[in-house]
């Protein structure tokens, strides 16, 4: 299927995703590209935002990893059918996280069997793949310092060991998929932005 550009920004909590999404929007605007739909995962539709709140802030004592996974997929289905599919041929889509996060967090971090993820991808008919995924790689110790002053959600309160597992899974996926672009986000923002700029300019052939 031929569609406009669908860009995803990925990385562990505190890698710099929100900062880089803002930067990409600015950069595209400077290039006179304004038809950009900015989304984040999980969320970005009324139902998906409610699910995001549960996923991130539920205080229920036992929150099963399987429940978490199913809520993520329910949110993704809403996003896919209500936002991504209707816009993919008309507008740019920029997403802060997408299904690579599920691979990294749920398989890498939570040790859920990959077969279950593959089943759910098919079940929600997740057939739209990003043109490019920008993966911001950062050491969890650095990432945690960056979000130190923030009030942490349920997932951000996870351990360094958890984030190391997530990071290792991201790195494993980068090696398998040429559409995922690795950026060393341990480096300063000036470096990261310039690396992102090169990727975007190449994507749109400038
Ligand atoms: N390469 C960098 N070097 C130094 N500081 C950075 C870098 N990238 C982002 N930051 C800073 O780190 C903080 C966290 O960045 P940001 O909120 O963009 O991360 P995030 O990946 O969106 O985090 P979360 O997963 O919690 O949403 C911000 O204060 C941001 O300015
Ligand atoms: Mg963010």
PDB file of C-alpha atoms in Angstrom, residues 70-179:
ATOM      1  CA  UNK A  70      -4.898  -6.617  26.261  1.00  0.00           C
ATOM      2  CA  UNK A  71      -5.560  -2.997  27.252  1.00  0.00           C
ATOM      3  CA  UNK A  72      -2.678  -1.867  25.041  1.00  0.00           C
ATOM      4  CA  UNK A  73      -4.175  -3.755  22.102  1.00  0.00           C
ATOM      5  CA  UNK A  74      -7.688  -2.439  22.753  1.00  0.00           C
ATOM      6  CA  UNK A  75      -6.244   1.098  22.718  1.00  0.00           C
ATOM      7  CA  UNK A  76      -4.240   0.359  19.566  1.00  0.00           C
ATOM      8  CA  UNK A  77      -7.289  -0.956  17.722  1.00  0.00           C
ATOM      9  CA  UNK A  78      -9.200   2.253  18.492  1.00  0.00           C
ATOM     10  CA  UNK A  79      -6.263   4.317  17.262  1.00  0.00           C
ATOM     11  CA  UNK A  80      -5.728   2.243  14.159  1.00  0.00           C
ATOM     12  CA  UNK A  81      -9.340   2.274  13.008  1.00  0.00           C
ATOM     13  CA  UNK A  82     -10.303   5.792  14.080  1.00  0.00           C
ATOM     14  CA  UNK A  83      -7.144   7.805  13.388  1.00  0.00           C
ATOM     15  CA  UNK A  84      -4.414   5.972  11.505  1.00  0.00           C
ATOM     16  CA  UNK A  85      -6.444   4.203   8.807  1.00  0.00           C
ATOM     17  CA  UNK A  86      -8.593   7.228   7.850  1.00  0.00           C
ATOM     18  CA  UNK A  87      -5.534   9.510   7.670  1.00  0.00           C
ATOM     19  CA  UNK A  88      -2.759   7.379   6.277  1.00  0.00           C
ATOM     20  CA  UNK A  89      -3.364   8.356   2.649  1.00  0.00           C
ATOM     21  CA  UNK A  90      -3.986  12.053   3.311  1.00  0.00           C
ATOM     22  CA  UNK A  91      -1.730  13.196   6.116  1.00  0.00           C
ATOM     23  CA  UNK A  92       1.593  12.647   7.752  1.00  0.00           C
ATOM     24  CA  UNK A  93       1.322  10.646  10.943  1.00  0.00           C
ATOM     25  CA  UNK A  94       3.859  11.088  13.725  1.00  0.00           C
ATOM     26  CA  UNK A  95       3.538   8.710  16.642  1.00  0.00           C
ATOM     27  CA  UNK A  96       5.234   8.818  20.029  1.00  0.00           C
ATOM     28  CA  UNK A  97       5.544   4.992  20.408  1.00  0.00           C
ATOM     29  CA  UNK A  98       3.808   2.282  18.350  1.00  0.00           C
ATOM     30  CA  UNK A  99       3.966  -1.481  18.219  1.00  0.00           C
ATOM     31  CA  UNK A 100       7.750  -1.666  18.617  1.00  0.00           C
ATOM     32  CA  UNK A 101       7.101  -0.545  22.208  1.00  0.00           C
ATOM     33  CA  UNK A 102       4.904  -3.608  22.720  1.00  0.00           C
ATOM     34  CA  UNK A 103       7.688  -5.878  21.518  1.00  0.00           C
ATOM     35  CA  UNK A 104      10.270  -4.192  23.728  1.00  0.00           C
ATOM     36  CA  UNK A 105       8.165  -3.738  26.895  1.00  0.00           C
ATOM     37  CA  UNK A 106       5.841  -6.741  26.788  1.00  0.00           C
ATOM     38  CA  UNK A 107       8.186  -9.371  25.307  1.00  0.00           C
ATOM     39  CA  UNK A 108      11.530  -7.921  26.436  1.00  0.00           C
ATOM     40  CA  UNK A 109      10.436  -6.390  29.738  1.00  0.00           C
ATOM     41  CA  UNK A 110       7.475  -8.538  30.838  1.00  0.00           C
ATOM     42  CA  UNK A 111       8.605 -11.822  29.220  1.00  0.00           C
ATOM     43  CA  UNK A 112       5.283 -12.405  27.450  1.00  0.00           C
ATOM     44  CA  UNK A 113       5.547 -15.018  24.687  1.00  0.00           C
ATOM     45  CA  UNK A 114       5.978 -13.457  21.242  1.00  0.00           C
ATOM     46  CA  UNK A 115       3.299 -15.770  19.801  1.00  0.00           C
ATOM     47  CA  UNK A 116       0.646 -13.925  21.823  1.00  0.00           C
ATOM     48  CA  UNK A 117       1.733 -10.581  20.385  1.00  0.00           C
ATOM     49  CA  UNK A 118       1.707 -11.965  16.839  1.00  0.00           C
ATOM     50  CA  UNK A 119      -1.788 -13.325  17.423  1.00  0.00           C
ATOM     51  CA  UNK A 120      -3.044  -9.952  18.715  1.00  0.00           C
ATOM     52  CA  UNK A 121      -1.448  -8.075  15.802  1.00  0.00           C
ATOM     53  CA  UNK A 122      -3.420 -10.297  13.431  1.00  0.00           C
ATOM     54  CA  UNK A 123      -6.573 -10.147  15.543  1.00  0.00           C
ATOM     55  CA  UNK A 124      -6.720  -6.330  15.355  1.00  0.00           C
ATOM     56  CA  UNK A 125      -5.547  -6.449  11.714  1.00  0.00           C
ATOM     57  CA  UNK A 126      -2.532  -4.292  12.392  1.00  0.00           C
ATOM     58  CA  UNK A 127      -1.339  -4.178   8.786  1.00  0.00           C
ATOM     59  CA  UNK A 128      -0.018  -0.610   8.741  1.00  0.00           C
ATOM     60  CA  UNK A 129       3.702  -0.404   9.266  1.00  0.00           C
ATOM     61  CA  UNK A 130       5.558   2.876   9.796  1.00  0.00           C
ATOM     62  CA  UNK A 131       7.802   4.067   6.934  1.00  0.00           C
ATOM     63  CA  UNK A 132      10.417   4.827   9.493  1.00  0.00           C
ATOM     64  CA  UNK A 133      10.950   4.303  13.208  1.00  0.00           C
ATOM     65  CA  UNK A 134      13.466   6.484  15.007  1.00  0.00           C
ATOM     66  CA  UNK A 135      14.823   4.588  17.977  1.00  0.00           C
ATOM     67  CA  UNK A 136      16.464   6.764  20.633  1.00  0.00           C
ATOM     68  CA  UNK A 137      18.894   4.523  22.457  1.00  0.00           C
ATOM     69  CA  UNK A 138      19.808   5.509  25.981  1.00  0.00           C
ATOM     70  CA  UNK A 139      21.335   3.924  29.041  1.00  0.00           C
ATOM     71  CA  UNK A 140      18.520   3.485  31.622  1.00  0.00           C
ATOM     72  CA  UNK A 141      20.665   5.175  34.284  1.00  0.00           C
ATOM     73  CA  UNK A 142      20.827   8.318  32.144  1.00  0.00           C
ATOM     74  CA  UNK A 143      17.137   8.098  31.178  1.00  0.00           C
ATOM     75  CA  UNK A 144      16.051   7.878  34.820  1.00  0.00           C
ATOM     76  CA  UNK A 145      18.054  10.996  35.672  1.00  0.00           C
ATOM     77  CA  UNK A 146      16.321  12.859  32.841  1.00  0.00           C
ATOM     78  CA  UNK A 147      12.860  12.152  34.248  1.00  0.00           C
ATOM     79  CA  UNK A 148      13.894  12.500  37.901  1.00  0.00           C
ATOM     80  CA  UNK A 149      11.806  15.603  38.550  1.00  0.00           C
ATOM     81  CA  UNK A 150       8.688  14.172  36.850  1.00  0.00           C
ATOM     82  CA  UNK A 151       5.885  12.474  38.839  1.00  0.00           C
ATOM     83  CA  UNK A 152       6.407   8.897  37.747  1.00  0.00           C
ATOM     84  CA  UNK A 153       3.668   6.666  36.358  1.00  0.00           C
ATOM     85  CA  UNK A 154       3.337   2.935  37.092  1.00  0.00           C
ATOM     86  CA  UNK A 155       5.723   1.931  34.318  1.00  0.00           C
ATOM     87  CA  UNK A 156       8.282   4.669  34.950  1.00  0.00           C
ATOM     88  CA  UNK A 157       8.584   3.307  38.502  1.00  0.00           C
ATOM     89  CA  UNK A 158      10.008   0.024  37.143  1.00  0.00           C
ATOM     90  CA  UNK A 159      13.606  -0.978  37.957  1.00  0.00           C
ATOM     91  CA  UNK A 160      16.827  -0.386  36.029  1.00  0.00           C
ATOM     92  CA  UNK A 161      16.876  -4.153  35.356  1.00  0.00           C
ATOM     93  CA  UNK A 162      13.448  -3.901  33.697  1.00  0.00           C
ATOM     94  CA  UNK A 163      14.526  -0.986  31.493  1.00  0.00           C
ATOM     95  CA  UNK A 164      17.770  -2.783  30.603  1.00  0.00           C
ATOM     96  CA  UNK A 165      15.715  -5.745  29.362  1.00  0.00           C
ATOM     97  CA  UNK A 166      13.470  -3.401  27.367  1.00  0.00           C
ATOM     98  CA  UNK A 167      16.490  -1.617  25.897  1.00  0.00           C
ATOM     99  CA  UNK A 168      18.172  -4.903  24.921  1.00  0.00           C
ATOM    100  CA  UNK A 169      15.022  -6.007  23.111  1.00  0.00           C
ATOM    101  CA  UNK A 170      14.836  -2.709  21.225  1.00  0.00           C
ATOM    102  CA  UNK A 171      18.462  -3.181  20.130  1.00  0.00           C
ATOM    103  CA  UNK A 172      17.689  -6.739  19.009  1.00  0.00           C
ATOM    104  CA  UNK A 173      14.782  -5.470  16.881  1.00  0.00           C
ATOM    105  CA  UNK A 174      16.875  -2.654  15.356  1.00  0.00           C
ATOM    106  CA  UNK A 175      19.276  -5.270  14.012  1.00  0.00           C
ATOM    107  CA  UNK A 176      16.429  -7.138  12.280  1.00  0.00           C
ATOM    108  CA  UNK A 177      14.587  -4.248  10.644  1.00  0.00           C
ATOM    109  CA  UNK A 178      16.135  -1.705   8.289  1.00  0.00           C
ATOM    110  CA  UNK A 179      13.239   0.734   8.758  1.00  0.00           C
TER     111      UNK A 179
END
